[in-house]
Coordinates of C-alpha atoms and ligand atoms in Angstrom, one line a residue:
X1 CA -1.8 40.7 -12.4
X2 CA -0.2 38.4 -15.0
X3 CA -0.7 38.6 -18.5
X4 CA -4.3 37.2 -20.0
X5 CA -5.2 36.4 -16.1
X6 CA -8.0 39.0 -15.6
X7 CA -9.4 37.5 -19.4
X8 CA -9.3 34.2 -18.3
X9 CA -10.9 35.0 -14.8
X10 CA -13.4 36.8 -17.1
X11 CA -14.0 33.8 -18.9
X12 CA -14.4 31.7 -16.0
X13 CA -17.6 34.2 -14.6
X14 CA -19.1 34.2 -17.3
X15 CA -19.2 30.4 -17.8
X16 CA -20.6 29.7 -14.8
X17 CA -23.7 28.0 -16.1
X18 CA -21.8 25.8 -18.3
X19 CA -19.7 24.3 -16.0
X20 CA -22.1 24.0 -13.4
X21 CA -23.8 22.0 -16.0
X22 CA -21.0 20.1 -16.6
X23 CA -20.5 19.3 -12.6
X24 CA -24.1 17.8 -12.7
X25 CA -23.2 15.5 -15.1
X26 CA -20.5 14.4 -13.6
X27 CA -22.2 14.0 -10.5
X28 CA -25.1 12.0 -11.8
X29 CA -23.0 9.5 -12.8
X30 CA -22.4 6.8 -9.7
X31 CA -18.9 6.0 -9.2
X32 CA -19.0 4.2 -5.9
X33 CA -15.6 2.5 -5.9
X34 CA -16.2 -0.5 -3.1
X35 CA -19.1 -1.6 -4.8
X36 CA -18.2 -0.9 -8.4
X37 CA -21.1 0.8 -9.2
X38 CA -20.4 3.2 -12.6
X39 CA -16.7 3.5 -12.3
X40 CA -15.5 2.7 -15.5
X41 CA -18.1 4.8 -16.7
X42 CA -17.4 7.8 -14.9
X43 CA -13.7 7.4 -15.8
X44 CA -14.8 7.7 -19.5
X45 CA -16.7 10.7 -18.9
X46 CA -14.0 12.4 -16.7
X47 CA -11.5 11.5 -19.6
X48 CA -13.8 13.3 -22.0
X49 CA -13.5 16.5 -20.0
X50 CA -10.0 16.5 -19.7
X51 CA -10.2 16.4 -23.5
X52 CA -12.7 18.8 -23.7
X53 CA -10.4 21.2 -21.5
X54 CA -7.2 20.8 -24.2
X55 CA -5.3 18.0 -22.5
X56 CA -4.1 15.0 -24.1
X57 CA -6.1 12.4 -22.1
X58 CA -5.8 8.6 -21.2
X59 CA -7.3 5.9 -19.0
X60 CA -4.3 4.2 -17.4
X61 CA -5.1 1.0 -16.2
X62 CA -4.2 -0.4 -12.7
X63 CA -4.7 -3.5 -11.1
X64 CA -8.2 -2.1 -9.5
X65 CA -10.1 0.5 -10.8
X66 CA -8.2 2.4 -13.1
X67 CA -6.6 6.5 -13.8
X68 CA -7.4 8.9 -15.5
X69 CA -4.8 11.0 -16.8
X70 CA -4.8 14.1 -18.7
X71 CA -1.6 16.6 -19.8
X72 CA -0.7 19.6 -21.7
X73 CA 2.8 21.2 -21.8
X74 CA 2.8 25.1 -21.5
X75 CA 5.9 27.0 -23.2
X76 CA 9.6 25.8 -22.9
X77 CA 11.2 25.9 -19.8
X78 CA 7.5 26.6 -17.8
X79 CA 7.2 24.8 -15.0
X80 CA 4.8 21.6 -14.4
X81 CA 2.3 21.6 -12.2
X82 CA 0.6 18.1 -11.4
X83 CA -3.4 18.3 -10.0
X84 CA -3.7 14.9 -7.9
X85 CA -8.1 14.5 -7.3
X86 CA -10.1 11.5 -7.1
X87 CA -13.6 10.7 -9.1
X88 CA -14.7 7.8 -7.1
X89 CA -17.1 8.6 -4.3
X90 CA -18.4 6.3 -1.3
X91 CA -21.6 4.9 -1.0
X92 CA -24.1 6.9 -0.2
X93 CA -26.4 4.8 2.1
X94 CA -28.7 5.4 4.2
X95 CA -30.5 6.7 1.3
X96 CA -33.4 7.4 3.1
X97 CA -32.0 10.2 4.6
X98 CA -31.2 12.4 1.6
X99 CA -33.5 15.0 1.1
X100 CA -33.0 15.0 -2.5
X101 CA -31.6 11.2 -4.1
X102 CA -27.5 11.6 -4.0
X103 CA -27.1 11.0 -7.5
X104 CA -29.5 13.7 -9.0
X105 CA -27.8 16.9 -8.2
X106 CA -29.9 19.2 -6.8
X107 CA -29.6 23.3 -5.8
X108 CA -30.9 23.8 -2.5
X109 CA -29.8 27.9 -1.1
X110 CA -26.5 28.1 -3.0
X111 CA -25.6 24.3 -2.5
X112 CA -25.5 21.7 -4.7
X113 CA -26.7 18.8 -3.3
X114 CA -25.6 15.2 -4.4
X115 CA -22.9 12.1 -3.8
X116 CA -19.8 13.3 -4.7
X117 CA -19.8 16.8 -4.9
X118 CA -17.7 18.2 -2.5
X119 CA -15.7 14.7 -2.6
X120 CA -14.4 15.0 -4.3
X121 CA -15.7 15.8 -8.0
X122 CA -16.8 19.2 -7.6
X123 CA -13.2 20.0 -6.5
X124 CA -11.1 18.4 -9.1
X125 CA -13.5 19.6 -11.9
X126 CA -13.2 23.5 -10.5
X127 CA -9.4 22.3 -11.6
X128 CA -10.8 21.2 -15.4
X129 CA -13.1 23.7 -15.6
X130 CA -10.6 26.5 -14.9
X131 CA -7.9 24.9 -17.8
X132 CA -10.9 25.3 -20.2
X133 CA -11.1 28.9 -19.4
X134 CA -7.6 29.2 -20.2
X135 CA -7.4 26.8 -23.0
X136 CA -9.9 29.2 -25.0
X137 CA -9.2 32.2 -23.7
X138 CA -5.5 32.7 -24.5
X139 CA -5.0 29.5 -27.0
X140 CA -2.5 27.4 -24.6
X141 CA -2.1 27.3 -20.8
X142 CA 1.3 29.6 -19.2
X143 CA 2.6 26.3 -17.4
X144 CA 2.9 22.9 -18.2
X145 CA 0.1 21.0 -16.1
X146 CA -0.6 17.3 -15.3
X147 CA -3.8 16.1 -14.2
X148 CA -4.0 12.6 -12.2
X149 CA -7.5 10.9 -10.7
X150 CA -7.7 8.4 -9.4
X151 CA -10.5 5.7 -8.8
X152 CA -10.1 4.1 -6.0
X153 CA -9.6 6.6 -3.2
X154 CA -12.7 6.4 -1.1
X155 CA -11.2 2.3 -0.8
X156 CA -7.8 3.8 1.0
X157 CA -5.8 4.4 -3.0
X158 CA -4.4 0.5 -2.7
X159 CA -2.5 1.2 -5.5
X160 CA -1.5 4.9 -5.7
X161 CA 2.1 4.0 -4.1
X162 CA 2.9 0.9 -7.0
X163 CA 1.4 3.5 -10.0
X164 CA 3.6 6.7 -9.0
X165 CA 6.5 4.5 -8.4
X166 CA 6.2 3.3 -11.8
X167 CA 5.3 6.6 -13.4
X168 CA 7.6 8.8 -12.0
X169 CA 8.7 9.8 -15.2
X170 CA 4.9 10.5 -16.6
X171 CA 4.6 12.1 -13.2
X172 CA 7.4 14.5 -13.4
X173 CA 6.4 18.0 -12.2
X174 CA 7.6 20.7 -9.9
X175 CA 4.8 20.8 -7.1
X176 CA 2.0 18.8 -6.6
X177 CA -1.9 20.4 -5.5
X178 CA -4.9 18.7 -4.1
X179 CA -7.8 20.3 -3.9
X180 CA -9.7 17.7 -1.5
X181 CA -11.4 18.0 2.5
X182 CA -13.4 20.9 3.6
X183 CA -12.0 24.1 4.4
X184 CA -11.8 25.4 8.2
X185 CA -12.9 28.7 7.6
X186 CA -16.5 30.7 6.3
X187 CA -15.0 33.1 4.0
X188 CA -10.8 32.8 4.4
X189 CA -9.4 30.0 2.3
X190 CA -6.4 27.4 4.1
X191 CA -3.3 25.4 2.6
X192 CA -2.0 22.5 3.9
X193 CA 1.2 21.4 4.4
X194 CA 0.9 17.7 5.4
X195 CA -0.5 15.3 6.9
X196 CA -0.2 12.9 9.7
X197 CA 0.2 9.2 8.5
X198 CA -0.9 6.3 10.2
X199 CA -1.0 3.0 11.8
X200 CA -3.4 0.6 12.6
X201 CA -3.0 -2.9 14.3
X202 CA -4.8 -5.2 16.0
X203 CA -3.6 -6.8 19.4
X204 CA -4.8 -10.3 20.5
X205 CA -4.9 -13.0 23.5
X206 CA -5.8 -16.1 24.2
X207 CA -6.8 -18.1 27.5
X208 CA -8.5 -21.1 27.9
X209 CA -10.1 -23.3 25.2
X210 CA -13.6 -21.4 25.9
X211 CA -15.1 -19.6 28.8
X212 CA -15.0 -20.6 32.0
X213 CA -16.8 -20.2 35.4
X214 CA -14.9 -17.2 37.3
X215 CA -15.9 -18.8 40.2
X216 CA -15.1 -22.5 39.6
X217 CA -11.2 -21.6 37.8
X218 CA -11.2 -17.8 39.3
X219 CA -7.6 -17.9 40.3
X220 CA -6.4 -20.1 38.3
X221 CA -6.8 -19.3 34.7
X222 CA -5.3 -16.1 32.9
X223 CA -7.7 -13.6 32.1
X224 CA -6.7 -12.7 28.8
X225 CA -8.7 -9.1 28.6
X226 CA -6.6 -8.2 31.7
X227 CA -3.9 -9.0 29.6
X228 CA -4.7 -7.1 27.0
X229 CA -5.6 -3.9 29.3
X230 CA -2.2 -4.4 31.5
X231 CA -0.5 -4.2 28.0
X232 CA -2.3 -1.2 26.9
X233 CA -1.4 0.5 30.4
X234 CA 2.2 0.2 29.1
X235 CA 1.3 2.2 25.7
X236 CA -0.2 5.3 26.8
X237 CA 0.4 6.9 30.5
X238 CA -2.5 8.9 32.4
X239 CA -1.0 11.8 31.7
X240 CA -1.0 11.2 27.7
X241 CA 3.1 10.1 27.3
X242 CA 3.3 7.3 24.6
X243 CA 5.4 5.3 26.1
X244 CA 6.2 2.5 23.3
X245 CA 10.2 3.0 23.8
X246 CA 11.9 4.4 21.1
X247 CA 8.4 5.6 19.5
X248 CA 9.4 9.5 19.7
X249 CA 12.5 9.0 18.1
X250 CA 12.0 10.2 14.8
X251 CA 9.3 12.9 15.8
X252 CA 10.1 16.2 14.2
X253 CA 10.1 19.3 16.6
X254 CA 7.7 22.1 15.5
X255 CA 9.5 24.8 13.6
X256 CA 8.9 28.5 14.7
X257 CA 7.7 29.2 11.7
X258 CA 5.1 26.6 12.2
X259 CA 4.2 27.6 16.1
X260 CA 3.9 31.0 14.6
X261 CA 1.4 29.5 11.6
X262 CA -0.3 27.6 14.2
X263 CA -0.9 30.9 16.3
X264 CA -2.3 32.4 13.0
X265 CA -5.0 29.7 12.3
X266 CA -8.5 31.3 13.1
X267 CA -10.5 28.6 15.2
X268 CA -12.7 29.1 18.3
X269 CA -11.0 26.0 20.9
X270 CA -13.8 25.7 23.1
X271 CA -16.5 26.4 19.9
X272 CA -14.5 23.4 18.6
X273 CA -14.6 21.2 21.4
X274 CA -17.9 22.3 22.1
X275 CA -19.2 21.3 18.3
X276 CA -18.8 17.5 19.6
X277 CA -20.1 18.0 23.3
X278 CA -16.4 17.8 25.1
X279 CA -15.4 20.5 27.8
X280 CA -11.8 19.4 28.1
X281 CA -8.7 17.8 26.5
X282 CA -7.1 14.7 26.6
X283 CA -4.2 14.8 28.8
X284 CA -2.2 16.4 28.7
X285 CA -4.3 19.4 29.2
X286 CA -2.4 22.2 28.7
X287 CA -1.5 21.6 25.3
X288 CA -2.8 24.4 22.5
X289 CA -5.6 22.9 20.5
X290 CA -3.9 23.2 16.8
X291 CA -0.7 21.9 17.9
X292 CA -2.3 18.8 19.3
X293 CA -2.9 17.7 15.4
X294 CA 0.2 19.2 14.3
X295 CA 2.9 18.4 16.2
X296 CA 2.2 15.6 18.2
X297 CA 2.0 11.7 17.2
X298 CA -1.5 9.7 19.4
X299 CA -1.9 5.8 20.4
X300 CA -5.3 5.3 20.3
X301 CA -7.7 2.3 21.0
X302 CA -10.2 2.1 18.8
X303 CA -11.7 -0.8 20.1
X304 CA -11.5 -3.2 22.7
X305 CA -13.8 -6.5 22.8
X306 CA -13.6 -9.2 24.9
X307 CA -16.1 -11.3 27.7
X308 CA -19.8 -10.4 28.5
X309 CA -21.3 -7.3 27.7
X310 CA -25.0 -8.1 27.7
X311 CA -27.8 -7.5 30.5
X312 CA -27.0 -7.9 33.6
X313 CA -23.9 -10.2 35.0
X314 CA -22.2 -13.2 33.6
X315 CA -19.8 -14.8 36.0
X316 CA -17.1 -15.9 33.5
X317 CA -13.4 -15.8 32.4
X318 CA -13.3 -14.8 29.0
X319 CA -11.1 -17.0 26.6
X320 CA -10.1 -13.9 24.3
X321 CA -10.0 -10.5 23.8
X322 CA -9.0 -8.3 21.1
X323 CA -8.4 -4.3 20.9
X324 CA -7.7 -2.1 17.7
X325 CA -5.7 0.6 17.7
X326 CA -4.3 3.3 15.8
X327 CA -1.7 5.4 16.1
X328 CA -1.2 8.6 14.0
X329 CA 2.5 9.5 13.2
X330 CA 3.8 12.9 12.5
X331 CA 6.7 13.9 10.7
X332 CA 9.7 11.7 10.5
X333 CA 8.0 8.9 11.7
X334 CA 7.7 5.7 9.6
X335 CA 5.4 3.2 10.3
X336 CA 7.1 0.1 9.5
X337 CA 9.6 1.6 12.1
X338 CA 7.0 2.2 14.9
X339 CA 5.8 -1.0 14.0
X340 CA 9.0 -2.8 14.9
X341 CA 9.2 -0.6 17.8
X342 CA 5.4 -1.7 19.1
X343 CA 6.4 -5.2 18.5
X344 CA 9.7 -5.3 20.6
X345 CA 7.5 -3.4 23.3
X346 CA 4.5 -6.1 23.0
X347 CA 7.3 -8.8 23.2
X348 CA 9.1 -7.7 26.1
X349 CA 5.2 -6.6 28.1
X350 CA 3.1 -9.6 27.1
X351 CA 5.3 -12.5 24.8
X352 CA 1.5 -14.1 24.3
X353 CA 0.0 -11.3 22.9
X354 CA -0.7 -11.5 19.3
X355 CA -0.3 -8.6 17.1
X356 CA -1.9 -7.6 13.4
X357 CA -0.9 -4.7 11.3
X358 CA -3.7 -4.0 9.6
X359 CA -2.7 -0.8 7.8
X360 CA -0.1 2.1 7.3
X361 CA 0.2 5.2 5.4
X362 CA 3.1 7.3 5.7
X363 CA 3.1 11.1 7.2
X364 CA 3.8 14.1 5.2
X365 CA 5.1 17.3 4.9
X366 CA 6.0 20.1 3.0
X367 CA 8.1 23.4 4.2
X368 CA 5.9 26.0 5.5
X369 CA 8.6 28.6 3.8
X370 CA 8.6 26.2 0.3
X371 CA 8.9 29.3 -2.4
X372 CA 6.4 27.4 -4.4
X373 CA 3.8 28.0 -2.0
X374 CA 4.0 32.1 -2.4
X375 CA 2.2 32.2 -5.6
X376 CA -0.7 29.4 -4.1
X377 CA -1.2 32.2 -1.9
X378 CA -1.2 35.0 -4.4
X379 CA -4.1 32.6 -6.1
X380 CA -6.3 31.3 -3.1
X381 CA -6.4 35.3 -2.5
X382 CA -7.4 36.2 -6.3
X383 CA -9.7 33.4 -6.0
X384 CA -11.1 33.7 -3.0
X385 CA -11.1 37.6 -2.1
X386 CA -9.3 36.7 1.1
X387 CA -6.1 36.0 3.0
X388 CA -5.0 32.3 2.9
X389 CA -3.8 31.3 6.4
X390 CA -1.3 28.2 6.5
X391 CA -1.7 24.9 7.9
X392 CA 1.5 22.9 9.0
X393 CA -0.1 19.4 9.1
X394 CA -3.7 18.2 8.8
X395 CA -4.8 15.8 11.6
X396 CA -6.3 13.1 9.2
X397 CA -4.1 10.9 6.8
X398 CA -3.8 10.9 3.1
X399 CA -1.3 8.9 0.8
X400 CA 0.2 12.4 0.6
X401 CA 3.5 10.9 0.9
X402 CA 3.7 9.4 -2.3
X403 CA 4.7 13.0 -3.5
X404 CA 6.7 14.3 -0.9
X405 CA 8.8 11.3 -0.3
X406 CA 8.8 8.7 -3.5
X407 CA 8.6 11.7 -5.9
X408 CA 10.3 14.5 -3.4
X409 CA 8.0 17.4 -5.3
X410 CA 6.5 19.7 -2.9
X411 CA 3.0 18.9 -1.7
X412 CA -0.4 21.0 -0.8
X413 CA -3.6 20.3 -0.1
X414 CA -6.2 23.3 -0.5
X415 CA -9.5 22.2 0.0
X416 CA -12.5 24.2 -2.2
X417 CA -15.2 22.7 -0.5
X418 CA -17.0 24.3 2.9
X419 CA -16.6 23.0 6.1
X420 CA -20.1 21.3 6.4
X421 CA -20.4 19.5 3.0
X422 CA -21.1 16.4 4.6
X423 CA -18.4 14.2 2.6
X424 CA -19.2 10.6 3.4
X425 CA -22.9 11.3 4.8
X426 CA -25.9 11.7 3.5
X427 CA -26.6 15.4 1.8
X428 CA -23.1 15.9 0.6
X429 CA -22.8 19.4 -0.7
X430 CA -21.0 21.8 -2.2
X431 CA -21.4 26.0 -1.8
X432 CA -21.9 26.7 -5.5
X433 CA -19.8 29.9 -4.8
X434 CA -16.9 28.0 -3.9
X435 CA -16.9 26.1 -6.9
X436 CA -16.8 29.0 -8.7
X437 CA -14.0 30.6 -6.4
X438 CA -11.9 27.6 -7.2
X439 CA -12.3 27.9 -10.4
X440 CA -10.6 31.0 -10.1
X441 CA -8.3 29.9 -7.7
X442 CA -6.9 27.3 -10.2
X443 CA -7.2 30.0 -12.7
X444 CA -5.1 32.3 -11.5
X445 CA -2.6 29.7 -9.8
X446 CA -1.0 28.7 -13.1
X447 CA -0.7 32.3 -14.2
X448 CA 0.8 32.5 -10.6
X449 CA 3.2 29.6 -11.3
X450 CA 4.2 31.2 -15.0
X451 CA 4.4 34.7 -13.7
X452 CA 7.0 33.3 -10.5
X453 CA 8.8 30.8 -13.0
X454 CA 9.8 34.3 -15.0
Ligands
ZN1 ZN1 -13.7 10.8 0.8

């Protein structure tokens, strides 16, 4: 083990009371970002903590809710290791359903219960909490670390893209770690390698000036939700091929190495499916459960509104109709590339449909075989007590991208928190022992990163 790593772990079990003191307060402090409820606030206290740990800290100002920043350079020639979290938290309504109120942190059978803590505050403080421990146990920290929070995440990090682009050299590190999302797995701790990034429009038509009698202009006026449903006919087959042309272009074929992680993950497919109340697939059907997420880019309609939908029957011809979709991109895919592509399809398949991009974020990845992720490993397995198993791509979509590609650092996710801690809904939790275990894990990861930079 490296040098002054089993003191420090020491150090880190036997302040378990004090830093789960310090989580609570953390946690009682509101800091719902779209409401701006405590934010400001809670970026002061997290900026005390980081100050508290050793590390020079600021509040960087952006032009919503701003950073918090906090560095301290380990010996010359170390390398620099850059923690990325978030301290805002989403609303917790309906408040009536919490058992205990979400910003009174509770213990309930090893959990603690309250807005925030697994989302993401209990997380990045097992990060703080861990540079203490080394901070006072050996006098310095073995690597050079940056810490970056941000305040805005739970609102879709608007302005994470414009603040790394202009901080790149504040920013400068060798690999970047999230700890953020729950974990798969009971007992066996996961890194991620990426994510899938995303696009989201909206399509519209038009027909008459208002609704009109189907029987009385049946015939004669377009029907613009069958417009809108021949057009999506030409996105997506019935046997699951996009078929935007040119949309597969830039789609990265999965590696051995990753069909070989992806064959390594431990998940139950039909527990899985079964969690939500499916039996089968999407078509394609014979497609391996894992690699669905991982290796393959979806079009999917997330809504689609037009006409009557009441009681009963309304004998009309709707004037509009509107769908949503999203479509998640994998690795190289680029949305303002798929986007041009969907346009020149919805030009050439229906020139009166309207289309809105409503949103993009960029997918990500990071080699499976990066060297950087070996000692991760060696520390999700001190900090843990078990195997970390890899995972090539996440389904969802983080602005992960504004490491991998505007920095070009390496980039892993590792989430702390359990599988069930109820991020976003009422009763968020956090297993107290994982806390603790990240603690470790960020711990013994720097010592990891020193020991591997040698
Ligand atoms: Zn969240």
């Amino acid at each position: 083990m490296p040098a002054h790593l089993p003191a420090v772990l020491a150090a880190c079990d036997r302040n378990r009371e004090r830093d789960r003191a310090d989580l609570f307060r953390l946690l009682a402090q509101p800091s719902i970002s779209t409401q701006n409820v405590g934010v400001r606030e809670c970026a002061g206290l997290v900026e005390a903590f980081l100050d508290g740990a050793g590390l020079a800290a600021q509040i960087i100002e952006t032009p919503g809710h701003p950073m918090v920043f906090g560095e301290r350079s380990g010996p010359p020639g170390a390398p620099t290791l850059l923690l990325y979290g978030h301290y805002d938290v989403q609303p917790p309504d309906p408040l009536d359903a919490w058992v205990s109120p979400p910003f009174e942190p509770t213990v309930r059978d090893g959990r603690v219960y309250a807005r925030g803590a697994g989302d993401n505050k209990g997380q990045f403080f097992a990060h703080i909490a861990a540079l203490r421990a080394w901070v006072e146990t050996a006098g310095q920290l073995p690597v050079s670390v940056k810490v970056l929070l941000e305040g805005e995440e739970e609102c879709g990090s608007p302005h994470v893209d414009g603040f790394v682009a202009a901080h790149r050299e504040l920013l400068a590190a060798d690999l970047v770690v999230t700890a953020d999302g729950p974990a798969h797995h009971e007992t066996r701790p996961q890194i991620e390698y990426g994510v899938r990034g995303l696009l989201y429009v909206e399509i519209s038509a038009r027909g008459a000036a208002h609704d009109l009698h189907s029987g009385n202009w049946g015939g004669i006026a377009p029907n613009p939700v069958w417009a809108l449903v021949h057009l999506l006919g030409t996105v997506l087959s019935p046997a699951g091929e996009i078929t935007v042309e040119g949309f597969h272009d830039d789609v990265r074929p999965l590696s051995p190495a990753a069909r070989d992680a992806i064959a390594r993950i431990p998940l139950d497919p039909g527990a899985a499916l079964a969690s939500v109340g499916l039996t089968r697939y999407a078509a394609p059907e014979d497609l391996g459960h894992v690699e669905r997420l991982v290796g393959r880019p979806t079009a999917n309609i997330a809504g689609l509104h037009g006409g009557y939908g009441g009681e009963g029957s309304k004998t009309i011809i709707p004037a509009e109709a509107t769908a949503k979709l999203d479509f998640r991109l994998v690795p190289d895919q680029d949305p303002d590339d798929v986007y041009a592509k969907l346009l020149a399809h919805v030009r050439r398949h229906a020139p009166d449909v309207a289309v809105r991009r409503l949103g993009a974020m960029r997918p990500s990845h990071t080699a499976l075989d990066h060297p950087l992720a070996a000692p991760l490993r060696r520390a999700l397995a001190t900090g843990f007590g078990a195997e970390p198993f890899d995972v090539p791509l996440v389904g969802g979509s983080l602005p992960d991208a504004v490491w991998t590609r505007t920095l070009g650092l390496p980039s892993f996710v590792v989430p702390y928190a359990n599988h069930d801690e109820a991020n976003h809904a009422p009763n968020e939790n956090l297993v107290l022992d994982r806390f603790y275990a990240g603690i470790r894990t960020t711990a013994a990861l720097v010592a990891e990163l020193a020991a591997d930079g040698r």
